């Protein structure tokens, strides 16, 4: 029920951060919660998201899930430079998602 409330909040949906630790603070963002969020919430709010922050452990799952048509800013946290180069070099489907 709380997920539905969050999904309808325009402030929350415009700037979305899906990371387990930020500025030394950690949250209880388990795989079960992330899976539920990806399957039930993101498909409902994907067109409202303008800024998305993700970490290496969950970024592939989140970014491949759906098209973010209004995404303007993508923050990648705890990601190796080689991974970023690969994802956006044209060798991966994410390249096409963000360039077309």
PDB file of C-alpha atoms in Angstrom:
ATOM      1  CA  UNK A   1       0.000   0.000   0.000  1.00  0.00           C
ATOM      2  CA  UNK A   2       2.845   2.384   0.846  1.00  0.00           C
ATOM      3  CA  UNK A   3       4.415   1.689  -2.575  1.00  0.00           C
ATOM      4  CA  UNK A   4       1.234   2.914  -4.271  1.00  0.00           C
ATOM      5  CA  UNK A   5       1.344   6.142  -2.281  1.00  0.00           C
ATOM      6  CA  UNK A   6       4.987   6.704  -3.178  1.00  0.00           C
ATOM      7  CA  UNK A   7       4.279   6.028  -6.845  1.00  0.00           C
ATOM      8  CA  UNK A   8       1.703   8.803  -6.943  1.00  0.00           C
ATOM      9  CA  UNK A   9       3.963  11.426  -5.352  1.00  0.00           C
ATOM     10  CA  UNK A  10       5.312  13.667  -8.170  1.00  0.00           C
ATOM     11  CA  UNK A  11       8.241  14.879  -6.059  1.00  0.00           C
ATOM     12  CA  UNK A  12       9.340  11.314  -5.403  1.00  0.00           C
ATOM     13  CA  UNK A  13       8.836  10.107  -8.957  1.00  0.00           C
ATOM     14  CA  UNK A  14      10.652  13.017 -10.623  1.00  0.00           C
ATOM     15  CA  UNK A  15      13.932  12.408  -8.757  1.00  0.00           C
ATOM     16  CA  UNK A  16      14.386   8.749  -7.932  1.00  0.00           C
ATOM     17  CA  UNK A  17      17.357   7.298  -6.037  1.00  0.00           C
ATOM     18  CA  UNK A  18      17.649   3.519  -5.863  1.00  0.00           C
ATOM     19  CA  UNK A  19      20.853   2.866  -3.963  1.00  0.00           C
ATOM     20  CA  UNK A  20      21.565   1.060  -0.710  1.00  0.00           C
ATOM     21  CA  UNK A  21      24.041   3.564   0.692  1.00  0.00           C
ATOM     22  CA  UNK A  22      24.282   7.303   0.171  1.00  0.00           C
ATOM     23  CA  UNK A  23      26.521   9.738   2.074  1.00  0.00           C
ATOM     24  CA  UNK A  24      27.379   7.047   4.604  1.00  0.00           C
ATOM     25  CA  UNK A  25      23.748   6.300   5.370  1.00  0.00           C
ATOM     26  CA  UNK A  26      22.418   2.883   4.476  1.00  0.00           C
ATOM     27  CA  UNK A  27      18.871   1.690   4.045  1.00  0.00           C
ATOM     28  CA  UNK A  28      17.185  -1.681   4.089  1.00  0.00           C
ATOM     29  CA  UNK A  29      16.788  -1.927   0.315  1.00  0.00           C
ATOM     30  CA  UNK A  30      16.704  -5.691  -0.097  1.00  0.00           C
ATOM     31  CA  UNK A  31      16.483  -7.670  -3.339  1.00  0.00           C
ATOM     32  CA  UNK A  32      12.860  -8.501  -2.545  1.00  0.00           C
ATOM     33  CA  UNK A  33      11.992  -4.817  -2.200  1.00  0.00           C
ATOM     34  CA  UNK A  34      13.947  -3.935  -5.335  1.00  0.00           C
ATOM     35  CA  UNK A  35      12.251  -6.700  -7.341  1.00  0.00           C
ATOM     36  CA  UNK A  36       8.829  -5.569  -6.215  1.00  0.00           C
ATOM     37  CA  UNK A  37       9.667  -1.955  -6.969  1.00  0.00           C
ATOM     38  CA  UNK A  38      10.970  -2.872 -10.438  1.00  0.00           C
ATOM     39  CA  UNK A  39       8.002  -5.043 -11.340  1.00  0.00           C
ATOM     40  CA  UNK A  40       5.139  -3.112  -9.752  1.00  0.00           C
ATOM     41  CA  UNK A  41       6.116   0.531  -9.352  1.00  0.00           C
ATOM     42  CA  UNK A  42       8.595   1.454 -12.105  1.00  0.00           C
ATOM     43  CA  UNK A  43       6.246   0.442 -14.952  1.00  0.00           C
ATOM     44  CA  UNK A  44       3.655   2.856 -13.514  1.00  0.00           C
ATOM     45  CA  UNK A  45       5.980   5.839 -13.039  1.00  0.00           C
ATOM     46  CA  UNK A  46       8.658   5.408 -15.731  1.00  0.00           C
ATOM     47  CA  UNK A  47       7.366   8.317 -17.822  1.00  0.00           C
ATOM     48  CA  UNK A  48       7.517  10.670 -14.802  1.00  0.00           C
ATOM     49  CA  UNK A  49      11.157  10.003 -13.881  1.00  0.00           C
ATOM     50  CA  UNK A  50      13.497  12.846 -14.879  1.00  0.00           C
ATOM     51  CA  UNK A  51      16.484  12.046 -12.657  1.00  0.00           C
ATOM     52  CA  UNK A  52      17.539   8.517 -11.749  1.00  0.00           C
ATOM     53  CA  UNK A  53      20.373   7.486  -9.425  1.00  0.00           C
ATOM     54  CA  UNK A  54      21.375   3.818  -9.348  1.00  0.00           C
ATOM     55  CA  UNK A  55      24.310   1.761  -8.111  1.00  0.00           C
ATOM     56  CA  UNK A  56      26.265  -0.972  -9.844  1.00  0.00           C
ATOM     57  CA  UNK A  57      24.530  -3.851  -8.063  1.00  0.00           C
ATOM     58  CA  UNK A  58      21.087  -2.932  -9.354  1.00  0.00           C
ATOM     59  CA  UNK A  59      21.641  -0.670 -12.356  1.00  0.00           C
ATOM     60  CA  UNK A  60      21.379  -3.305 -15.054  1.00  0.00           C
ATOM     61  CA  UNK A  61      18.097  -4.629 -13.680  1.00  0.00           C
ATOM     62  CA  UNK A  62      16.632  -1.129 -13.369  1.00  0.00           C
ATOM     63  CA  UNK A  63      17.909   0.306 -16.657  1.00  0.00           C
ATOM     64  CA  UNK A  64      16.982  -2.678 -18.837  1.00  0.00           C
ATOM     65  CA  UNK A  65      13.526  -2.985 -17.351  1.00  0.00           C
ATOM     66  CA  UNK A  66      11.746  -0.179 -19.114  1.00  0.00           C
ATOM     67  CA  UNK A  67      12.146   2.941 -21.240  1.00  0.00           C
ATOM     68  CA  UNK A  68      12.469   6.157 -19.250  1.00  0.00           C
ATOM     69  CA  UNK A  69      11.114   8.608 -21.820  1.00  0.00           C
ATOM     70  CA  UNK A  70      11.598  11.769 -19.733  1.00  0.00           C
ATOM     71  CA  UNK A  71      14.930  10.842 -18.154  1.00  0.00           C
ATOM     72  CA  UNK A  72      17.307  13.807 -18.271  1.00  0.00           C
ATOM     73  CA  UNK A  73      19.933  12.864 -15.667  1.00  0.00           C
ATOM     74  CA  UNK A  74      21.393   9.469 -14.856  1.00  0.00           C
ATOM     75  CA  UNK A  75      23.601   9.102 -11.786  1.00  0.00           C
ATOM     76  CA  UNK A  76      25.726   5.953 -11.622  1.00  0.00           C
ATOM     77  CA  UNK A  77      27.213   5.122  -8.214  1.00  0.00           C
ATOM     78  CA  UNK A  78      29.896   2.619  -7.281  1.00  0.00           C
ATOM     79  CA  UNK A  79      30.432   1.706 -10.941  1.00  0.00           C
ATOM     80  CA  UNK A  80      33.768   0.808 -12.489  1.00  0.00           C
ATOM     81  CA  UNK A  81      34.817   3.045 -15.416  1.00  0.00           C
ATOM     82  CA  UNK A  82      35.158  -0.007 -17.679  1.00  0.00           C
ATOM     83  CA  UNK A  83      31.525  -0.900 -17.034  1.00  0.00           C
ATOM     84  CA  UNK A  84      30.336   2.582 -17.967  1.00  0.00           C
ATOM     85  CA  UNK A  85      32.443   2.536 -21.138  1.00  0.00           C
ATOM     86  CA  UNK A  86      30.996  -0.811 -22.159  1.00  0.00           C
ATOM     87  CA  UNK A  87      27.381   0.105 -21.406  1.00  0.00           C
ATOM     88  CA  UNK A  88      27.416   3.307 -23.415  1.00  0.00           C
ATOM     89  CA  UNK A  89      29.892   2.489 -26.183  1.00  0.00           C
ATOM     90  CA  UNK A  90      27.440   0.946 -28.589  1.00  0.00           C
ATOM     91  CA  UNK A  91      28.231  -2.638 -27.588  1.00  0.00           C
ATOM     92  CA  UNK A  92      25.252  -2.897 -25.282  1.00  0.00           C
ATOM     93  CA  UNK A  93      21.522  -2.381 -25.607  1.00  0.00           C
ATOM     94  CA  UNK A  94      21.661   0.433 -23.035  1.00  0.00           C
ATOM     95  CA  UNK A  95      23.521   2.504 -25.601  1.00  0.00           C
ATOM     96  CA  UNK A  96      20.502   2.362 -27.860  1.00  0.00           C
ATOM     97  CA  UNK A  97      18.079   3.029 -25.007  1.00  0.00           C
ATOM     98  CA  UNK A  98      19.734   6.323 -24.136  1.00  0.00           C
ATOM     99  CA  UNK A  99      20.696   7.504 -27.605  1.00  0.00           C
ATOM    100  CA  UNK A 100      17.490   6.866 -29.529  1.00  0.00           C
TER     101      UNK A 100
END
